[in-house]
Amino acid sequence: MTKEEASERYQIPLKILQEYENWNLCGEVKTGMGAWQYDDQDLERLGMIMTLHQTGFDQKEIREYMELYLAGEETAAERMRILKEKRDAALDEIHFQEKKLESLDYLRYQIRKNMEEKERIFTNQKKASEVSQKQRQKKDKKT
């Protein structure tokens, strides 16, 4: 399968495929009629690369991770360490975003509370005005 076919079929950006080719991650160059040919193993690795991209790895980190992956099971602990660091960073970001949401919710609550108080005061003033007007009307009828 060519780069263009792999890109179209698996929705992999051509930029990522080009990086993959430049990194020589498949060991031996597999070309057919001058074009790189992707096999199932390449597509599996590309799936991992896409996952790493989507989870916030930059190009350098992806290359490092993939080189460790290709080195075999003896690098599992190091890969686990890398993934844990990324996971911890993602959790820190989630907690930071949650705090921002809490602050935004508090500000919204304050505005709602203020609006409700103004509405309550306006309603009370309107009722007092209506009562006063009715009292004047009764007084006017008597005179």
mmCIF file of N, CA, C and O in Angstrom, residues 31-65:
data_model
loop_
_atom_site.group_PDB
_atom_site.id
_atom_site.type_symbol
_atom_site.label_atom_id
_atom_site.label_comp_id
_atom_site.label_asym_id
_atom_site.label_seq_id
_atom_site.Cartn_x
_atom_site.Cartn_y
_atom_site.Cartn_z
ATOM 1 N N THR A 31 10.441 -0.499 -0.784
ATOM 2 C CA THR A 31 9.941 0.317 -1.883
ATOM 3 C C THR A 31 9.509 -0.580 -3.028
ATOM 4 O O THR A 31 10.046 -1.667 -3.229
ATOM 5 N N GLY A 32 8.540 -0.091 -3.713
ATOM 6 C CA GLY A 32 8.061 -0.777 -4.905
ATOM 7 C C GLY A 32 7.800 0.280 -5.951
ATOM 8 O O GLY A 32 7.038 1.207 -5.699
ATOM 9 N N MET A 33 8.480 0.206 -7.048
ATOM 10 C CA MET A 33 8.355 1.181 -8.118
ATOM 11 C C MET A 33 8.650 2.593 -7.598
ATOM 12 O O MET A 33 7.981 3.554 -7.924
ATOM 13 N N GLY A 34 9.631 2.701 -6.696
ATOM 14 C CA GLY A 34 10.057 4.003 -6.208
ATOM 15 C C GLY A 34 9.229 4.571 -5.074
ATOM 16 O O GLY A 34 9.555 5.611 -4.540
ATOM 17 N N ALA A 35 8.153 3.920 -4.676
ATOM 18 C CA ALA A 35 7.291 4.434 -3.603
ATOM 19 C C ALA A 35 7.328 3.484 -2.414
ATOM 20 O O ALA A 35 7.394 2.269 -2.574
ATOM 21 N N TRP A 36 7.297 4.045 -1.233
ATOM 22 C CA TRP A 36 7.264 3.265 0.004
ATOM 23 C C TRP A 36 6.018 2.394 0.009
ATOM 24 O O TRP A 36 4.935 2.860 -0.326
ATOM 25 N N GLN A 37 6.161 1.162 0.408
ATOM 26 C CA GLN A 37 5.024 0.246 0.502
ATOM 27 C C GLN A 37 4.778 -0.080 1.973
ATOM 28 O O GLN A 37 5.676 -0.555 2.669
ATOM 29 N N TYR A 38 3.574 0.193 2.434
ATOM 30 C CA TYR A 38 3.215 -0.031 3.837
ATOM 31 C C TYR A 38 2.591 -1.412 3.992
ATOM 32 O O TYR A 38 1.702 -1.802 3.234
ATOM 33 N N ASP A 39 3.079 -2.143 5.011
ATOM 34 C CA ASP A 39 2.480 -3.443 5.305
ATOM 35 C C ASP A 39 1.718 -3.337 6.630
ATOM 36 O O ASP A 39 1.633 -2.266 7.239
ATOM 37 N N ASP A 40 1.176 -4.450 7.099
ATOM 38 C CA ASP A 40 0.374 -4.450 8.326
ATOM 39 C C ASP A 40 1.183 -3.980 9.534
ATOM 40 O O ASP A 40 0.660 -3.276 10.406
ATOM 41 N N GLN A 41 2.439 -4.368 9.595
ATOM 42 C CA GLN A 41 3.286 -3.957 10.715
ATOM 43 C C GLN A 41 3.485 -2.436 10.708
ATOM 44 O O GLN A 41 3.423 -1.791 11.757
ATOM 45 N N ASP A 42 3.690 -1.867 9.532
ATOM 46 C CA ASP A 42 3.809 -0.409 9.423
ATOM 47 C C ASP A 42 2.524 0.268 9.898
ATOM 48 O O ASP A 42 2.571 1.262 10.626
ATOM 49 N N LEU A 43 1.399 -0.264 9.468
ATOM 50 C CA LEU A 43 0.119 0.335 9.837
ATOM 51 C C LEU A 43 -0.125 0.239 11.342
ATOM 52 O O LEU A 43 -0.672 1.170 11.954
ATOM 53 N N GLU A 44 0.314 -0.840 11.951
ATOM 54 C CA GLU A 44 0.199 -0.973 13.414
ATOM 55 C C GLU A 44 1.048 0.097 14.095
ATOM 56 O O GLU A 44 0.602 0.757 15.034
ATOM 57 N N ARG A 45 2.267 0.269 13.630
ATOM 58 C CA ARG A 45 3.152 1.292 14.202
ATOM 59 C C ARG A 45 2.585 2.692 13.966
ATOM 60 O O ARG A 45 2.659 3.550 14.846
ATOM 61 N N LEU A 46 2.053 2.904 12.788
ATOM 62 C CA LEU A 46 1.453 4.206 12.496
ATOM 63 C C LEU A 46 0.250 4.472 13.401
ATOM 64 O O LEU A 46 0.021 5.611 13.821
ATOM 65 N N GLY A 47 -0.494 3.424 13.707
ATOM 66 C CA GLY A 47 -1.607 3.576 14.653
ATOM 67 C C GLY A 47 -1.097 4.025 16.015
ATOM 68 O O GLY A 47 -1.695 4.890 16.667
ATOM 69 N N MET A 48 0.026 3.458 16.431
ATOM 70 C CA MET A 48 0.616 3.857 17.707
ATOM 71 C C MET A 48 1.099 5.308 17.627
ATOM 72 O O MET A 48 0.895 6.096 18.558
ATOM 73 N N ILE A 49 1.715 5.666 16.524
ATOM 74 C CA ILE A 49 2.184 7.044 16.338
ATOM 75 C C ILE A 49 1.010 8.012 16.395
ATOM 76 O O ILE A 49 1.088 9.070 17.041
ATOM 77 N N MET A 50 -0.092 7.673 15.744
ATOM 78 C CA MET A 50 -1.283 8.526 15.778
ATOM 79 C C MET A 50 -1.792 8.678 17.212
ATOM 80 O O MET A 50 -2.164 9.770 17.643
ATOM 81 N N THR A 51 -1.804 7.594 17.954
ATOM 82 C CA THR A 51 -2.244 7.643 19.354
ATOM 83 C C THR A 51 -1.327 8.554 20.152
ATOM 84 O O THR A 51 -1.800 9.377 20.957
ATOM 85 N N LEU A 52 -0.031 8.430 19.947
ATOM 86 C CA LEU A 52 0.914 9.282 20.658
ATOM 87 C C LEU A 52 0.702 10.752 20.295
ATOM 88 O O LEU A 52 0.711 11.627 21.168
ATOM 89 N N HIS A 53 0.487 11.042 19.015
ATOM 90 C CA HIS A 53 0.186 12.412 18.577
ATOM 91 C C HIS A 53 -1.063 12.927 19.302
ATOM 92 O O HIS A 53 -1.074 14.035 19.833
ATOM 93 N N GLN A 54 -2.103 12.128 19.307
ATOM 94 C CA GLN A 54 -3.384 12.548 19.884
ATOM 95 C C GLN A 54 -3.312 12.750 21.393
ATOM 96 O O GLN A 54 -4.125 13.464 21.952
ATOM 97 N N THR A 55 -2.357 12.102 22.046
ATOM 98 C CA THR A 55 -2.254 12.232 23.503
ATOM 99 C C THR A 55 -1.229 13.281 23.919
ATOM 100 O O THR A 55 -0.910 13.381 25.106
ATOM 101 N N GLY A 56 -0.736 14.061 22.956
ATOM 102 C CA GLY A 56 0.098 15.206 23.298
ATOM 103 C C GLY A 56 1.598 15.023 23.166
ATOM 104 O O GLY A 56 2.359 15.898 23.558
ATOM 105 N N PHE A 57 2.039 13.899 22.614
ATOM 106 C CA PHE A 57 3.470 13.721 22.397
ATOM 107 C C PHE A 57 3.907 14.621 21.246
ATOM 108 O O PHE A 57 3.204 14.720 20.238
ATOM 109 N N ASP A 58 5.073 15.259 21.397
ATOM 110 C CA ASP A 58 5.598 16.018 20.269
ATOM 111 C C ASP A 58 6.431 15.074 19.390
ATOM 112 O O ASP A 58 6.632 13.904 19.735
ATOM 113 N N GLN A 59 6.907 15.592 18.285
ATOM 114 C CA GLN A 59 7.608 14.760 17.302
ATOM 115 C C GLN A 59 8.833 14.068 17.917
ATOM 116 O O GLN A 59 9.068 12.879 17.694
ATOM 117 N N LYS A 60 9.601 14.807 18.706
ATOM 118 C CA LYS A 60 10.804 14.241 19.339
ATOM 119 C C LYS A 60 10.430 13.114 20.302
ATOM 120 O O LYS A 60 11.069 12.051 20.322
ATOM 121 N N GLU A 61 9.392 13.335 21.095
ATOM 122 C CA GLU A 61 8.954 12.323 22.063
ATOM 123 C C GLU A 61 8.434 11.070 21.362
ATOM 124 O O GLU A 61 8.674 9.949 21.822
ATOM 125 N N ILE A 62 7.734 11.269 20.259
ATOM 126 C CA ILE A 62 7.227 10.112 19.502
ATOM 127 C C ILE A 62 8.382 9.287 18.964
ATOM 128 O O ILE A 62 8.399 8.065 19.083
ATOM 129 N N ARG A 63 9.346 9.969 18.413
ATOM 130 C CA ARG A 63 10.491 9.237 17.853
ATOM 131 C C ARG A 63 11.207 8.451 18.954
ATOM 132 O O ARG A 63 11.541 7.279 18.776
ATOM 133 N N GLU A 64 11.426 9.106 20.108
ATOM 134 C CA GLU A 64 12.089 8.432 21.221
ATOM 135 C C GLU A 64 11.286 7.208 21.659
ATOM 136 O O GLU A 64 11.842 6.122 21.846
ATOM 137 N N TYR A 65 9.976 7.388 21.802
ATOM 138 C CA TYR A 65 9.119 6.285 22.249
ATOM 139 C C TYR A 65 9.151 5.135 21.237
ATOM 140 O O TYR A 65 9.281 3.971 21.610
#
